[in-house]
mmCIF file of C-alpha atoms in Angstrom:
data_model
loop_
_atom_site.group_PDB
_atom_site.id
_atom_site.type_symbol
_atom_site.label_atom_id
_atom_site.label_comp_id
_atom_site.label_asym_id
_atom_site.label_seq_id
_atom_site.Cartn_x
_atom_site.Cartn_y
_atom_site.Cartn_z
ATOM 1 C CA GLN N 1 18.692 -1.053 8.965
ATOM 2 C CA ARG N 2 17.541 0.953 11.997
ATOM 3 C CA GLN N 3 16.312 3.902 9.996
ATOM 4 C CA MET N 4 12.982 5.005 8.570
ATOM 5 C CA CYS N 5 12.807 7.367 5.595
ATOM 6 C CA ILE N 6 9.900 9.734 4.865
ATOM 7 C CA ARG N 7 10.344 11.782 1.690
ATOM 8 C CA ASP N 8 13.785 13.358 2.302
ATOM 9 C CA SER N 9 13.938 13.044 6.094
ATOM 10 C CA VAL N 10 15.549 10.196 8.032
ATOM 11 C CA TYR N 11 14.695 9.156 11.585
ATOM 12 C CA THR N 12 17.364 7.127 13.409
ATOM 13 C CA VAL N 13 15.876 4.835 16.043
ATOM 14 C CA ASP N 14 19.027 4.503 18.197
ATOM 15 C CA ASN N 15 19.402 8.197 19.037
ATOM 16 C CA ASN N 16 15.842 9.491 18.379
ATOM 17 C CA ILE N 17 17.061 12.133 15.904
ATOM 18 C CA TRP N 18 15.513 13.388 12.664
ATOM 19 C CA ARG N 19 17.756 14.611 9.861
ATOM 20 C CA ARG N 20 16.619 16.229 6.631
ATOM 21 C CA TYR N 21 18.364 15.615 3.310
ATOM 22 C CA ILE N 22 18.090 17.802 0.208
ATOM 23 C CA SER N 23 18.425 16.216 -3.222
ATOM 24 C CA LYS N 24 18.651 18.356 -6.379
ATOM 25 C CA ASN N 25 16.645 15.760 -8.284
ATOM 26 C CA ALA N 26 13.628 14.927 -6.099
ATOM 27 C CA PRO N 27 9.905 14.050 -6.472
ATOM 28 C CA LEU N 28 7.364 16.863 -6.397
ATOM 29 C CA ALA N 29 5.298 17.467 -3.248
ATOM 30 C CA ARG N 30 2.571 14.868 -2.681
ATOM 31 C CA SER N 31 0.626 12.729 -0.210
ATOM 32 C CA SER N 32 -0.960 9.251 -0.134
ATOM 33 C CA HIS N 33 1.874 7.738 -2.177
ATOM 34 C CA ALA N 34 3.341 4.286 -1.524
ATOM 35 C CA MET N 35 6.932 3.779 -0.380
ATOM 36 C CA CYS N 36 8.813 0.601 0.478
ATOM 37 C CA TYR N 37 12.336 -0.359 1.583
ATOM 38 C CA HIS N 38 14.202 -3.258 -0.044
ATOM 39 C CA PRO N 39 17.135 -4.913 1.812
ATOM 40 C CA SER N 40 19.384 -4.254 -1.196
ATOM 41 C CA GLY N 41 19.553 -0.668 0.104
ATOM 42 C CA ILE N 42 16.933 1.209 -1.904
ATOM 43 C CA PHE N 43 13.535 2.749 -1.227
ATOM 44 C CA LEU N 44 10.918 2.620 -3.980
ATOM 45 C CA MET N 45 8.188 5.271 -4.202
ATOM 46 C CA HIS N 46 5.244 5.369 -6.577
ATOM 47 C CA GLY N 47 2.273 7.649 -7.235
ATOM 48 C CA GLY N 48 0.378 9.778 -4.749
ATOM 49 C CA GLU N 49 -1.685 12.917 -5.131
ATOM 50 C CA PHE N 50 -1.402 16.704 -5.110
ATOM 51 C CA SER N 51 -4.000 19.322 -4.235
ATOM 52 C CA SER N 52 -3.418 23.095 -4.407
ATOM 53 C CA PRO N 53 -4.203 25.169 -1.267
ATOM 54 C CA LYS N 54 -7.658 26.195 -2.561
ATOM 55 C CA GLN N 55 -8.170 22.799 -4.234
ATOM 56 C CA SER N 56 -8.430 24.384 -7.672
ATOM 57 C CA THR N 57 -5.851 21.842 -8.880
ATOM 58 C CA PHE N 58 -5.884 18.144 -8.054
ATOM 59 C CA HIS N 59 -4.154 15.218 -9.715
ATOM 60 C CA HIS N 60 -2.715 11.763 -9.103
ATOM 61 C CA TYR N 61 0.909 10.974 -9.903
ATOM 62 C CA SER N 62 2.062 7.923 -11.886
ATOM 63 C CA ASP N 63 5.821 8.389 -11.470
ATOM 64 C CA THR N 64 8.245 5.934 -9.821
ATOM 65 C CA TRP N 65 11.353 7.027 -7.900
ATOM 66 C CA ILE N 66 14.226 5.248 -6.171
ATOM 67 C CA LEU N 67 15.955 6.672 -3.095
ATOM 68 C CA ASP N 68 19.451 5.347 -2.400
ATOM 69 C CA SER N 69 19.688 4.760 1.361
ATOM 70 C CA THR N 70 23.468 5.277 1.304
ATOM 71 C CA ASN N 71 23.811 8.688 -0.356
ATOM 72 C CA LYS N 72 20.157 9.843 0.085
ATOM 73 C CA GLU N 73 19.896 10.699 -3.636
ATOM 74 C CA TRP N 74 16.697 10.294 -5.685
ATOM 75 C CA SER N 75 16.544 8.902 -9.227
ATOM 76 C CA LYS N 76 13.467 8.715 -11.447
ATOM 77 C CA ILE N 77 12.582 5.410 -13.134
ATOM 78 C CA ASP N 78 11.267 5.101 -16.681
ATOM 79 C CA ASN N 79 7.621 4.269 -16.005
ATOM 80 C CA LYS N 80 6.084 3.906 -19.476
ATOM 81 C CA LYS N 81 5.003 0.319 -18.750
ATOM 82 C CA GLY N 82 4.457 0.743 -15.010
ATOM 83 C CA PRO N 83 1.435 1.195 -12.736
ATOM 84 C CA SER N 84 -1.033 3.949 -13.606
ATOM 85 C CA SER N 85 -1.572 7.103 -11.538
ATOM 86 C CA ARG N 86 -3.104 6.381 -8.123
ATOM 87 C CA SER N 87 -3.226 7.050 -4.380
ATOM 88 C CA GLY N 88 -3.793 4.809 -1.368
ATOM 89 C CA HIS N 89 -1.995 1.803 -2.872
ATOM 90 C CA ARG N 90 0.258 -0.491 -0.851
ATOM 91 C CA MET N 91 3.736 -1.985 -1.324
ATOM 92 C CA THR N 92 5.705 -4.832 0.240
ATOM 93 C CA VAL N 93 8.797 -6.955 -0.515
ATOM 94 C CA TRP N 94 9.395 -10.530 -1.692
ATOM 95 C CA LYS N 95 12.938 -11.632 -2.606
ATOM 96 C CA ASN N 96 14.089 -9.521 -5.602
ATOM 97 C CA TYR N 97 10.681 -7.896 -6.077
ATOM 98 C CA ILE N 98 8.784 -4.987 -4.619
ATOM 99 C CA LEU N 99 5.042 -5.706 -4.907
ATOM 100 C CA LEU N 100 2.389 -3.030 -5.476
ATOM 101 C CA HIS N 101 -1.352 -3.581 -5.132
ATOM 102 C CA GLY N 102 -4.527 -1.551 -5.542
ATOM 103 C CA GLY N 103 -5.218 2.098 -4.783
ATOM 104 C CA PHE N 104 -7.738 4.543 -6.233
ATOM 105 C CA ARG N 105 -8.166 7.401 -8.690
ATOM 106 C CA ASP N 106 -10.501 10.328 -8.012
ATOM 107 C CA LEU N 107 -11.975 11.411 -11.355
ATOM 108 C CA GLY N 108 -13.984 14.298 -9.877
ATOM 109 C CA THR N 109 -17.438 12.909 -10.643
ATOM 110 C CA SER N 110 -16.612 9.414 -9.348
ATOM 111 C CA THR N 111 -13.820 7.426 -7.730
ATOM 112 C CA THR N 112 -12.295 4.335 -9.342
ATOM 113 C CA TYR N 113 -10.731 1.653 -7.124
ATOM 114 C CA LEU N 114 -8.045 -0.677 -8.458
ATOM 115 C CA ASP N 115 -7.332 -4.409 -8.029
ATOM 116 C CA ASP N 116 -4.153 -4.777 -10.104
ATOM 117 C CA LEU N 117 -0.892 -6.319 -8.884
ATOM 118 C CA TRP N 118 2.537 -5.127 -10.079
ATOM 119 C CA LEU N 119 6.092 -6.368 -9.507
ATOM 120 C CA PHE N 120 9.151 -4.104 -9.540
ATOM 121 C CA ASP N 121 12.308 -6.146 -10.223
ATOM 122 C CA ILE N 122 15.165 -4.564 -8.257
ATOM 123 C CA THR N 123 17.727 -6.279 -10.552
ATOM 124 C CA THR N 124 16.374 -4.711 -13.765
ATOM 125 C CA TYR N 125 14.493 -1.660 -12.371
ATOM 126 C CA LYS N 126 11.451 -2.585 -14.474
ATOM 127 C CA TRP N 127 7.756 -3.046 -13.659
ATOM 128 C CA GLU N 128 5.703 -6.102 -14.650
ATOM 129 C CA GLN N 129 1.954 -6.506 -14.199
ATOM 130 C CA VAL N 130 0.780 -9.891 -12.928
ATOM 131 C CA GLY N 131 -1.997 -11.514 -14.934
ATOM 132 C CA PHE N 132 -4.426 -14.100 -13.542
ATOM 133 C CA PRO N 133 -6.642 -16.701 -15.270
ATOM 134 C CA PRO N 134 -10.245 -15.498 -15.758
ATOM 135 C CA THR N 135 -11.487 -18.248 -13.414
ATOM 136 C CA HIS N 136 -9.082 -17.311 -10.605
ATOM 137 C CA SER N 137 -10.504 -15.361 -7.632
ATOM 138 C CA ILE N 138 -8.661 -12.165 -6.699
ATOM 139 C CA PRO N 139 -9.277 -9.568 -3.939
ATOM 140 C CA ASP N 140 -11.826 -6.867 -4.744
ATOM 141 C CA ALA N 141 -10.470 -3.442 -5.714
ATOM 142 C CA ARG N 142 -9.500 -1.346 -2.684
ATOM 143 C CA SER N 143 -7.193 1.264 -1.173
ATOM 144 C CA GLY N 144 -5.778 1.875 2.296
ATOM 145 C CA HIS N 145 -5.408 -1.845 3.005
ATOM 146 C CA SER N 146 -2.684 -3.768 4.845
ATOM 147 C CA PHE N 147 -0.046 -5.551 2.750
ATOM 148 C CA ILE N 148 2.703 -7.331 4.687
ATOM 149 C CA PRO N 149 5.493 -9.715 3.586
ATOM 150 C CA THR N 150 5.716 -13.461 4.208
ATOM 151 C CA ASP N 151 8.245 -16.124 3.171
ATOM 152 C CA GLU N 152 5.798 -17.316 0.497
ATOM 153 C CA GLY N 153 4.624 -13.901 -0.705
ATOM 154 C CA ALA N 154 2.349 -11.466 1.120
ATOM 155 C CA ILE N 155 -0.776 -11.087 3.254
ATOM 156 C CA LEU N 156 -3.474 -8.575 2.269
ATOM 157 C CA TYR N 157 -6.091 -7.463 4.797
ATOM 158 C CA GLY N 158 -8.993 -5.034 4.815
ATOM 159 C CA GLY N 159 -9.137 -1.677 3.085
ATOM 160 C CA TYR N 160 -11.777 0.643 1.702
ATOM 161 C CA CYS N 161 -13.698 1.054 -1.536
ATOM 162 C CA LYS N 162 -16.869 2.682 -2.844
ATOM 163 C CA VAL N 163 -19.821 0.789 -4.281
ATOM 164 C CA LYS N 164 -22.826 1.897 -6.313
ATOM 165 C CA ALA N 165 -25.677 3.314 -4.209
ATOM 166 C CA GLY N 166 -28.229 4.007 -6.951
ATOM 167 C CA ARG N 167 -28.869 7.045 -9.174
ATOM 168 C CA GLY N 168 -25.194 7.389 -9.992
ATOM 169 C CA LEU N 169 -24.166 7.712 -6.327
ATOM 170 C CA GLN N 170 -21.430 5.849 -4.477
ATOM 171 C CA LYS N 171 -21.151 4.904 -0.808
ATOM 172 C CA GLY N 172 -18.133 3.813 1.201
ATOM 173 C CA LYS N 173 -17.555 0.157 2.083
ATOM 174 C CA ILE N 174 -15.085 -1.110 4.697
ATOM 175 C CA LEU N 175 -13.516 -4.463 3.778
ATOM 176 C CA THR N 176 -12.540 -7.128 6.337
ATOM 177 C CA ASP N 177 -11.371 -9.994 4.118
ATOM 178 C CA CYS N 178 -7.887 -11.522 4.275
ATOM 179 C CA TRP N 179 -5.898 -12.977 1.336
ATOM 180 C CA GLU N 180 -2.534 -14.653 0.899
ATOM 181 C CA LEU N 181 -0.495 -13.970 -2.227
ATOM 182 C CA ILE N 182 1.518 -17.064 -3.195
ATOM 183 C CA MET N 183 4.565 -15.873 -5.144
ATOM 184 C CA LYS N 184 6.486 -17.969 -7.699
ATOM 185 C CA SER N 185 9.676 -17.304 -9.651
ATOM 186 C CA ASP N 186 7.561 -17.973 -12.755
ATOM 187 C CA THR N 187 5.308 -14.925 -12.465
ATOM 188 C CA LYS N 188 2.584 -16.627 -14.544
ATOM 189 C CA GLN N 189 2.085 -19.057 -11.637
ATOM 190 C CA ILE N 190 1.446 -16.386 -8.956
ATOM 191 C CA ARG N 191 -1.913 -16.929 -7.251
ATOM 192 C CA TRP N 192 -4.213 -15.406 -4.613
ATOM 193 C CA GLU N 193 -5.699 -17.577 -1.866
ATOM 194 C CA ARG N 194 -8.524 -16.316 0.327
ATOM 195 C CA LYS N 195 -7.918 -16.980 4.043
ATOM 196 C CA ARG N 196 -10.715 -18.525 6.094
ATOM 197 C CA LYS N 197 -11.982 -16.423 8.995
ATOM 198 C CA GLN N 198 -11.397 -18.154 12.314
ATOM 199 C CA GLY N 199 -11.149 -17.134 15.959
ATOM 200 C CA PHE N 200 -11.139 -13.490 16.992
ATOM 201 C CA GLN N 201 -11.692 -10.961 14.193
ATOM 202 C CA PRO N 202 -10.981 -7.209 14.422
ATOM 203 C CA SER N 203 -14.070 -5.038 14.052
ATOM 204 C CA PRO N 204 -14.333 -3.259 10.668
ATOM 205 C CA ARG N 205 -12.076 -0.193 10.441
ATOM 206 C CA VAL N 206 -10.123 1.997 8.031
ATOM 207 C CA GLY N 207 -7.238 4.430 8.412
ATOM 208 C CA CYS N 208 -4.843 1.808 9.765
ATOM 209 C CA SER N 209 -2.177 -0.404 8.234
ATOM 210 C CA MET N 210 -0.489 -3.521 9.610
ATOM 211 C CA GLN N 211 3.291 -3.553 9.897
ATOM 212 C CA TYR N 212 5.371 -6.727 9.796
ATOM 213 C CA HIS N 213 7.367 -7.967 12.803
ATOM 214 C CA LYS N 214 8.808 -11.493 13.248
ATOM 215 C CA GLY N 215 6.110 -13.613 11.663
ATOM 216 C CA ARG N 216 3.164 -11.411 12.535
ATOM 217 C CA GLY N 217 1.395 -8.231 11.575
ATOM 218 C CA LEU N 218 0.755 -5.486 14.127
ATOM 219 C CA LEU N 219 -2.227 -3.204 13.620
ATOM 220 C CA PHE N 220 -3.093 -0.149 15.721
ATOM 221 C CA GLY N 221 -6.135 2.096 15.779
ATOM 222 C CA GLY N 222 -8.415 2.927 12.868
ATOM 223 C CA VAL N 223 -11.853 4.481 12.496
ATOM 224 C CA TYR N 224 -15.334 3.200 11.672
ATOM 225 C CA ASP N 225 -17.940 5.517 10.121
ATOM 226 C CA TYR N 226 -21.429 4.582 11.328
ATOM 227 C CA GLU N 227 -23.389 7.043 9.245
ATOM 228 C CA GLU N 228 -22.132 9.253 6.472
ATOM 229 C CA THR N 229 -24.200 11.938 4.758
ATOM 230 C CA GLU N 230 -23.268 15.160 2.979
ATOM 231 C CA GLU N 231 -23.698 17.111 6.233
ATOM 232 C CA THR N 232 -22.781 14.698 9.050
ATOM 233 C CA LEU N 233 -20.331 11.932 9.841
ATOM 234 C CA ASP N 234 -20.704 9.732 12.934
ATOM 235 C CA SER N 235 -17.440 7.915 13.637
ATOM 236 C CA GLU N 236 -15.741 5.778 16.266
ATOM 237 C CA PHE N 237 -11.948 5.928 16.612
ATOM 238 C CA TYR N 238 -9.979 3.013 18.073
ATOM 239 C CA ASN N 239 -6.780 2.818 20.132
ATOM 240 C CA THR N 240 -6.558 -0.976 20.220
ATOM 241 C CA LEU N 241 -3.398 -2.881 19.287
ATOM 242 C CA ILE N 242 -4.034 -6.148 17.427
ATOM 243 C CA SER N 243 -1.558 -8.862 16.405
ATOM 244 C CA TYR N 244 -2.098 -11.210 13.438
ATOM 245 C CA ASN N 245 -0.121 -14.492 13.402
ATOM 246 C CA ILE N 246 0.746 -15.267 9.771
ATOM 247 C CA GLU N 247 1.499 -18.988 10.274
ATOM 248 C CA THR N 248 -1.702 -19.835 12.174
ATOM 249 C CA ASN N 249 -3.930 -17.276 10.392
ATOM 250 C CA ARG N 250 -5.190 -15.946 13.735
#
């Protein structure tokens, strides 16, 4: 598939042409949603957020939609037992599943970050949340991370969250840890495994996401905030291209 779909527009790589498609039944306007292509020929989209022009209205979506790559038609999925409303979450693919992890919800007075893992079965069109034993280590809650596919499951890297800073305040934290998700056909046996840091490590950054290509993840750019107050923000933006080898964990 040499096409990339964004909402209802399709970009064809071979001829460098955009084409817009209109569907009578389509998701409402939003940003920061997650969208993923499955080789069976469908795109899955979940969540996101909406803010009115003067920001008098803001909310997160919890809906799930499927876009058929053949006829470019949207269909809404019954989501009563699916992931909650969120933004900044990530999706990837493993066999007959589309995996969804993390994200955040802005409650106005505070922001809640999520660490849950969900599976969307493309044969039944149903969501299932993955449970882990209480003693099993899992990645901290986060949004804006990298989540790329592997033969065994997926690799999760980095992201962003907010931690308590005293007197009811929160401050941003950039994450640099790397985890491997080991998938199993028996979903009760799915496990996380933290990857050991070795060799060169990218400097901390947010606003970037690795993309998968032939056994590796490619990451470009990002930004690091040195000092953040209510009035000022001192940041460094990057234009580096970094490759992560999945097999060697380097």
